[in-house]
CSV table of C-alpha atoms in Angstrom, one decimal:
chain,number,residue,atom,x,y,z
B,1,UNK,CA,-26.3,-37.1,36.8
B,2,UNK,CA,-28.3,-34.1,36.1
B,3,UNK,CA,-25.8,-32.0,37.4
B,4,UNK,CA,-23.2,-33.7,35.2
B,5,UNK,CA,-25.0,-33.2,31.8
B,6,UNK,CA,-26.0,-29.1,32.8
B,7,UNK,CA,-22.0,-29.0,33.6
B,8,UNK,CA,-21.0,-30.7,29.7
B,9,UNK,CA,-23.4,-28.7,28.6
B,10,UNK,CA,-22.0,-25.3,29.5
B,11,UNK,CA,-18.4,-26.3,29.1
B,12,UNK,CA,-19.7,-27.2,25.2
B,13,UNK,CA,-21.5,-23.5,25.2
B,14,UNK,CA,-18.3,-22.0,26.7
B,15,UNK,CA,-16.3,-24.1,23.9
B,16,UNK,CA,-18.4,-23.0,20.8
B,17,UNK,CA,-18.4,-19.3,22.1
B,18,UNK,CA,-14.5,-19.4,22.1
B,19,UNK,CA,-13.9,-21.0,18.7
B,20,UNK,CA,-17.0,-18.4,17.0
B,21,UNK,CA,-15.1,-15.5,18.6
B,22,UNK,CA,-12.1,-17.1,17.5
B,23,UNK,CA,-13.4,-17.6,13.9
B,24,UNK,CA,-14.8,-14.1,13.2
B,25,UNK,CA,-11.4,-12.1,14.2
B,26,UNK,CA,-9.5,-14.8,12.1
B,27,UNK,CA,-7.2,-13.1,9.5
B,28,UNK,CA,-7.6,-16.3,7.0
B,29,UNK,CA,-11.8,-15.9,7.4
B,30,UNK,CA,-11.2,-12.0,6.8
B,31,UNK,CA,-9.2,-12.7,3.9
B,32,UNK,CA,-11.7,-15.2,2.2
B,33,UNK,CA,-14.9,-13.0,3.1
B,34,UNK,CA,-12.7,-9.8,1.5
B,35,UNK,CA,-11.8,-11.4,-1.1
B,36,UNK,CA,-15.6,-12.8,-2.3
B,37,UNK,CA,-18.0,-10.1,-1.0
B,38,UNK,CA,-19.5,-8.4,-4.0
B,39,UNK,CA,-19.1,-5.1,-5.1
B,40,UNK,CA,-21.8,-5.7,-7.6
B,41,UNK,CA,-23.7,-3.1,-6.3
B,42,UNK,CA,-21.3,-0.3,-6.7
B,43,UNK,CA,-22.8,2.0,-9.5
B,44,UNK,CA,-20.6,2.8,-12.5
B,45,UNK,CA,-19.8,6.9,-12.6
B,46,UNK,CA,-21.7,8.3,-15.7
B,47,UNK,CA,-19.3,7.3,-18.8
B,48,UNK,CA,-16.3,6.9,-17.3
B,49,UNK,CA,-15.5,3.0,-16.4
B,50,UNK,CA,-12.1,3.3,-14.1
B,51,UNK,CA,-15.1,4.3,-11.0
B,52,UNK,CA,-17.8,2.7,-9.1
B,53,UNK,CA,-19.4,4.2,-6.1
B,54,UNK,CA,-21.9,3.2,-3.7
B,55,UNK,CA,-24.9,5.4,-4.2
B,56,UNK,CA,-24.5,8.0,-0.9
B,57,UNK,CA,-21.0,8.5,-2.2
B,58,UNK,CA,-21.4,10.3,-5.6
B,59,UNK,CA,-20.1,13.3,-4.6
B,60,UNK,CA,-16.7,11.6,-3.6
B,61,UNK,CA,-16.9,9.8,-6.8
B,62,UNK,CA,-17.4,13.6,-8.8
B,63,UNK,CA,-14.4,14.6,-7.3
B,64,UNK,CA,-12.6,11.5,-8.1
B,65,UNK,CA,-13.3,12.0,-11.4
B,66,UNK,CA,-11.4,15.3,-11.4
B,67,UNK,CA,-8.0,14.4,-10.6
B,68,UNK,CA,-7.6,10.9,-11.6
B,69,UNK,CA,-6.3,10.8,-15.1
B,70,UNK,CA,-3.7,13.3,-13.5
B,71,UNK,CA,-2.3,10.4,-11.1
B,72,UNK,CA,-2.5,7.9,-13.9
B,73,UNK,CA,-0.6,9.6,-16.4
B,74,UNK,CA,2.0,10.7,-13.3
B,75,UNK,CA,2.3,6.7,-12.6
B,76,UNK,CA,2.5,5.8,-15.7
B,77,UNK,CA,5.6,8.5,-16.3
B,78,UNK,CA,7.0,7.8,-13.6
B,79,UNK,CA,7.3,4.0,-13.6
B,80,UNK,CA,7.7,4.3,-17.8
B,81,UNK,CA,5.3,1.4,-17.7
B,82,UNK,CA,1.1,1.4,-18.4
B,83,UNK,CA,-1.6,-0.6,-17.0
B,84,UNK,CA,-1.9,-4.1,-18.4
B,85,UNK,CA,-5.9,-4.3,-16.9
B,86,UNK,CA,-8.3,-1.9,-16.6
B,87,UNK,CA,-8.2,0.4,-13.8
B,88,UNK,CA,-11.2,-0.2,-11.2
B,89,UNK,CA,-11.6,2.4,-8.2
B,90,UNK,CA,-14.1,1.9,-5.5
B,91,UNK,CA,-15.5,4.7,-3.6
B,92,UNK,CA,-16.9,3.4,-0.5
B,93,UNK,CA,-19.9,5.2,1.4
B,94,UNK,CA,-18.3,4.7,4.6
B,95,UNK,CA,-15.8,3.4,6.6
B,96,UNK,CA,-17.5,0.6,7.8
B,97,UNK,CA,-17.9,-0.5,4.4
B,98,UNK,CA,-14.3,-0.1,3.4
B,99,UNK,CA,-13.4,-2.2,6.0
B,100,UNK,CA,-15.1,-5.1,4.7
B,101,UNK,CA,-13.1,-5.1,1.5
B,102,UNK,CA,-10.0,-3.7,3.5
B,103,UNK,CA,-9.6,-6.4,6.6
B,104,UNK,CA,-6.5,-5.8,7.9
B,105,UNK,CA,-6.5,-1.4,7.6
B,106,UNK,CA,-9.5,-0.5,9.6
B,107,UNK,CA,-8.2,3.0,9.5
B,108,UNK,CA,-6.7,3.7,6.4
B,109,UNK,CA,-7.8,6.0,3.4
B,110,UNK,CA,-7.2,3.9,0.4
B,111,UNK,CA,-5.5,0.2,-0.4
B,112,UNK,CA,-5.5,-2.4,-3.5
B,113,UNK,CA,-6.9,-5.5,-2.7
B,114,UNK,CA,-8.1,-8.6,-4.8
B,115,UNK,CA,-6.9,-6.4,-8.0
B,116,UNK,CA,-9.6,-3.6,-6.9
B,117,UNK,CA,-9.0,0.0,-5.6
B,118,UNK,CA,-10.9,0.7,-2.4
B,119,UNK,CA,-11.0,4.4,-1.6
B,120,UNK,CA,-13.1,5.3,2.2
B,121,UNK,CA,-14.4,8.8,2.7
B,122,UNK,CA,-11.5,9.8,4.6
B,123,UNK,CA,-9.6,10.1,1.2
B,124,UNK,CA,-11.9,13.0,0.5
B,125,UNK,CA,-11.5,14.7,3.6
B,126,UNK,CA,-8.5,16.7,3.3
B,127,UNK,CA,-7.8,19.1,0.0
B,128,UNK,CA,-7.9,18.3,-4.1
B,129,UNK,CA,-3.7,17.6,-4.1
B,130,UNK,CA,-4.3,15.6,-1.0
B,131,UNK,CA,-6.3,13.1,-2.7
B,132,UNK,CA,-4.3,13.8,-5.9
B,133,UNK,CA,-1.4,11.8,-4.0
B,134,UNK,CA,-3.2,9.4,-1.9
B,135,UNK,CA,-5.1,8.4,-5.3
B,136,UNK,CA,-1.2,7.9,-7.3
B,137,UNK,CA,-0.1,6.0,-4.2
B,138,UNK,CA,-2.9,3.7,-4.3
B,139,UNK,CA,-2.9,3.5,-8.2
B,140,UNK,CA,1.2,2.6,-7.8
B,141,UNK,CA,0.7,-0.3,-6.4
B,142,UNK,CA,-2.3,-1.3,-8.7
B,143,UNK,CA,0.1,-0.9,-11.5
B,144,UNK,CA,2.3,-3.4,-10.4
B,145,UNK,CA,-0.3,-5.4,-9.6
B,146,UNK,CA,-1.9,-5.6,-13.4
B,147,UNK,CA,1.8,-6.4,-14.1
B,148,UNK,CA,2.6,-9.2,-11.5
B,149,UNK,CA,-0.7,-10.4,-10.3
B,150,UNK,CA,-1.5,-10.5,-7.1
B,151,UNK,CA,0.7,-13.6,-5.8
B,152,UNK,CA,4.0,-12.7,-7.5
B,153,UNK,CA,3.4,-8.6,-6.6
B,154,UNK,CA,3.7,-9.5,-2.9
B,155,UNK,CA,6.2,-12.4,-3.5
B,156,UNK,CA,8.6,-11.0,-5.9
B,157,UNK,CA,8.8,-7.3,-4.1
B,158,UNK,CA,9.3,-6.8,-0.5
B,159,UNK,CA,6.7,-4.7,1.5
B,160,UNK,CA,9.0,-1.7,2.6
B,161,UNK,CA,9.9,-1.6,-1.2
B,162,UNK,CA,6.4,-1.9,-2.6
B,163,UNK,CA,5.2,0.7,-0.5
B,164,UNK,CA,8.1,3.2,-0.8
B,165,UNK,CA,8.0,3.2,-4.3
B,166,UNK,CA,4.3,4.3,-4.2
B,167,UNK,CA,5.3,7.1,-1.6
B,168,UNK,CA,8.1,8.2,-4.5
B,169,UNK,CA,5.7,8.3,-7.3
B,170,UNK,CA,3.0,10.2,-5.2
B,171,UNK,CA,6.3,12.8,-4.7
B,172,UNK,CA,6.7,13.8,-7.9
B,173,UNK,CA,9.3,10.9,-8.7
B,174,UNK,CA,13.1,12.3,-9.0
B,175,UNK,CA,11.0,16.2,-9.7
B,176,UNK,CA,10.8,15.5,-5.4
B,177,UNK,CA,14.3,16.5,-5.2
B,178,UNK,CA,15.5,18.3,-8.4
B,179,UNK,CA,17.5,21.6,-7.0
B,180,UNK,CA,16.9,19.9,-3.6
B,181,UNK,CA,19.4,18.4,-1.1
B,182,UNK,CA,17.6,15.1,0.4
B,183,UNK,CA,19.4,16.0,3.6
B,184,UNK,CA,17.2,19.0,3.4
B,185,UNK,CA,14.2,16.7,2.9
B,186,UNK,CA,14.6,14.1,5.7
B,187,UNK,CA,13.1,15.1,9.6
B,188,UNK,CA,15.6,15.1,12.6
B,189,UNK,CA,12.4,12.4,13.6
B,190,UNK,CA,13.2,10.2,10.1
B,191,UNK,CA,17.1,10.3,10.5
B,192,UNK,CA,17.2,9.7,14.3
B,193,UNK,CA,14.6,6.4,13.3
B,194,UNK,CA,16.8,5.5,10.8
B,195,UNK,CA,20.1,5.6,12.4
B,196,UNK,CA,19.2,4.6,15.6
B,197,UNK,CA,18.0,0.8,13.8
B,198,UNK,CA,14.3,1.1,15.5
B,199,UNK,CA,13.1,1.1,12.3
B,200,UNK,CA,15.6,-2.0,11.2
B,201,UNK,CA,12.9,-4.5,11.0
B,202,UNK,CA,10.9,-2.5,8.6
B,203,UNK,CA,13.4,-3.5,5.8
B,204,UNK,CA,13.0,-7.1,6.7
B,205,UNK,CA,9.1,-7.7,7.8
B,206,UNK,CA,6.7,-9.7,5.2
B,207,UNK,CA,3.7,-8.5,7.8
B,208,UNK,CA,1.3,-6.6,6.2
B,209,UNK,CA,0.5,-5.8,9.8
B,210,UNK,CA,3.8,-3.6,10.2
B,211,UNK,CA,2.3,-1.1,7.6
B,212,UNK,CA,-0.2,0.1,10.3
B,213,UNK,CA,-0.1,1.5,13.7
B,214,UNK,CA,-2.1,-0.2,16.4
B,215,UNK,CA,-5.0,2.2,15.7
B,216,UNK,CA,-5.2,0.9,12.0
B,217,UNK,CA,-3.7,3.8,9.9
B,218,UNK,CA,-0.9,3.7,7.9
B,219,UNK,CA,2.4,3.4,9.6
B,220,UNK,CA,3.7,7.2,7.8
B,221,UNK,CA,7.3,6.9,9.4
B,222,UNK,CA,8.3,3.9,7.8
B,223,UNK,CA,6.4,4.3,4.3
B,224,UNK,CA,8.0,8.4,4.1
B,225,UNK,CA,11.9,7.0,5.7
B,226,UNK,CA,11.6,4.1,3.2
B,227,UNK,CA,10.6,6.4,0.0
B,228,UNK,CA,13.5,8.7,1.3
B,229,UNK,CA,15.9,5.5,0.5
B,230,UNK,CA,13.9,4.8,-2.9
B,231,UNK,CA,14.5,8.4,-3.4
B,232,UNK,CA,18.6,7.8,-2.5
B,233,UNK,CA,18.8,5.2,-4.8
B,234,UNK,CA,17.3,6.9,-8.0
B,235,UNK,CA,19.3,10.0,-7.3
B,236,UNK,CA,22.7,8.4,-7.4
B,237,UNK,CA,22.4,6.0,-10.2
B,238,UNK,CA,19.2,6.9,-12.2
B,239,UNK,CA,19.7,4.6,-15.3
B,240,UNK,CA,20.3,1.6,-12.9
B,241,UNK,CA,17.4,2.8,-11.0
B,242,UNK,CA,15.0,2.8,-14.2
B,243,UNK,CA,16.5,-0.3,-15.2
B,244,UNK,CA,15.7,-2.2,-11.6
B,245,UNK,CA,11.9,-1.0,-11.8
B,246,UNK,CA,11.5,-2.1,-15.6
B,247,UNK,CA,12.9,-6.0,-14.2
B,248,UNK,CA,10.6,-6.0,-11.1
B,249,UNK,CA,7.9,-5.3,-13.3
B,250,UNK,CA,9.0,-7.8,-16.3
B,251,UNK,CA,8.8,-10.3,-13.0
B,252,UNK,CA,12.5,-10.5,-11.8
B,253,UNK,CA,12.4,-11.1,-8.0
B,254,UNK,CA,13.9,-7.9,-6.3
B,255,UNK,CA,16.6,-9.2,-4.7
B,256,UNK,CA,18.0,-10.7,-7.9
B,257,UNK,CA,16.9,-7.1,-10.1
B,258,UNK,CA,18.9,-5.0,-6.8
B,259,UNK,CA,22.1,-7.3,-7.8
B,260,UNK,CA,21.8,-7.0,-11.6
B,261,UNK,CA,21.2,-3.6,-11.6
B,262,UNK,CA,23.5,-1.8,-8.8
B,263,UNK,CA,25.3,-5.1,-7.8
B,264,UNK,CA,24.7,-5.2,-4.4
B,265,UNK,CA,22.2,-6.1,-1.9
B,266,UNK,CA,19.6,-4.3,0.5
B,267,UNK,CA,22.0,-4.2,3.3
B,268,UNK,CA,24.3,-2.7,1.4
B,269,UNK,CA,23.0,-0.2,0.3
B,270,UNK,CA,21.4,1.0,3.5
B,271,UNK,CA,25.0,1.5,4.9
B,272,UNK,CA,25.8,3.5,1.9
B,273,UNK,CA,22.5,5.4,2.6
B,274,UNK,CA,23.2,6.2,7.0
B,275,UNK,CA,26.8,6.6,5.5
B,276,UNK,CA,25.0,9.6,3.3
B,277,UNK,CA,23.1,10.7,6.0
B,278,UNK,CA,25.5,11.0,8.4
B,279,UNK,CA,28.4,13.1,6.3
């Protein structure tokens, strides 16, 4: 009898240690902890209110300072369109904190979630122009976030799309290939992905998870061979290309704003696009 109970009792042990370890690499109890941990103790930077920093990170938040009403006014050009909220950036101390606010990129530099800005010091590792673009990439997608909200910006706009438009406007927007041939642009590495179809699924995946490599950093193939599409489409019909991001952000579901504006649909208009890249 003893044995029986010391046998229940380890199967229970065995039991509860499965489900914890189950529980605390659970996307849903990620999500919720992301979405309520506080950032109440970030510190607002001197008179400026777009930046809070954790304290050890002042440095990265003095060189924030530098270059970020550059990227807003080139997002705001870019897209014809301003913030409807406030912008908040948060410079995390390390990566370790980043990650708590950033669940699913353990690797990345920057991402928007819960309507905040989250950069980690690896944004401020590389050169001025380096965060410069990361920083308009970032603020992109926070843009269309004060615009949609948080639900309809990931329901109304496909993932490939929503991060290939922020890969344009941290370009340069159509200044990326003025005087410039995009065949000249793309990499025998981005044309071969393309054409081939290995990247196929890209253009059809709602998994926030196919935005990152296994090792957590930002899947650069697909975001730079989908921005060289975004880039295909504004060069060929610009006015129908303005006029598609002005109904995506009025709240128009893309698929509905693709049709209006160049009547057709995604598929379509990747065959025109390996048509292009292929004459």
């Amino acid at each position: 009898m003893k044995h029986k109970k010391l046998i229940i009792f380890a199967v229970a042990l065995a039991l509860l240690f499965i489900i914890g370890t189950f529980l605390s690499q659970s996307v849903f109890l990620k999500t919720v902890l992301a979405k309520y941990k506080s950032t109440d103790h970030f510190v607002l930077f001197g008179d400026d209110p777009r930046i809070r920093y954790e304290r050890p990170a002042e440095e990265n938040a003095i060189a924030l300072k530098q270059i970020l009403n550059g990227s807003q006014a080139q997002v705001e050009s870019i897209l014809h369109s301003r913030f409807k909220k406030p912008i908040e950036v948060y410079v995390c101390s390390s990566q370790n904190s980043f990650n708590e606010y950033v669940f699913l990129s353990k690797n990345v530099k920057g991402a928007v979630y819960w309507g905040k800005l989250f950069l980690s010091p690896g944004a401020f590792s590389q050169n001025e122009s380096r965060l410069a673009e990361l920083t308009t990439h970032e603020l992109t997608h926070y843009l269309f976030y004060t615009h949609l909200g948080e639900k309809a910006h990931v329901e109304n706009i496909p993932l490939w799309f929503r991060e290939a438009i922020a890969v344009f406007v941290a370009n340069g927007g159509a200044y990326y290939t003025k005087d410039r041939n995009l065949l000249n642009l793309i990499s025998s590495e981005e044309k071969q992905a393309f054409l081939s179809g290995k990247i196929d699924f890209w253009f059809a995946s709602n998994n926030p998870l196919d935005a990152v490599t296994k090792n957590g950093t930002a899947n650069w193939l697909l975001y730079r061979v989908g921005a060289l599409f975004v880039h295909f489409l504004r060069d060929s019909q610009p006015g129908k290309f303005d006029e598609l991001i002005q109904l995506l952000l009025s709240g128009t579901k893309f698929n509905a704003a693709l049709e209006v504006t160049y009547g057709k649909n995604t598929e379509a208009l990747l065959r025109e696009f390996a048509q292009y890249l292929t004459t």
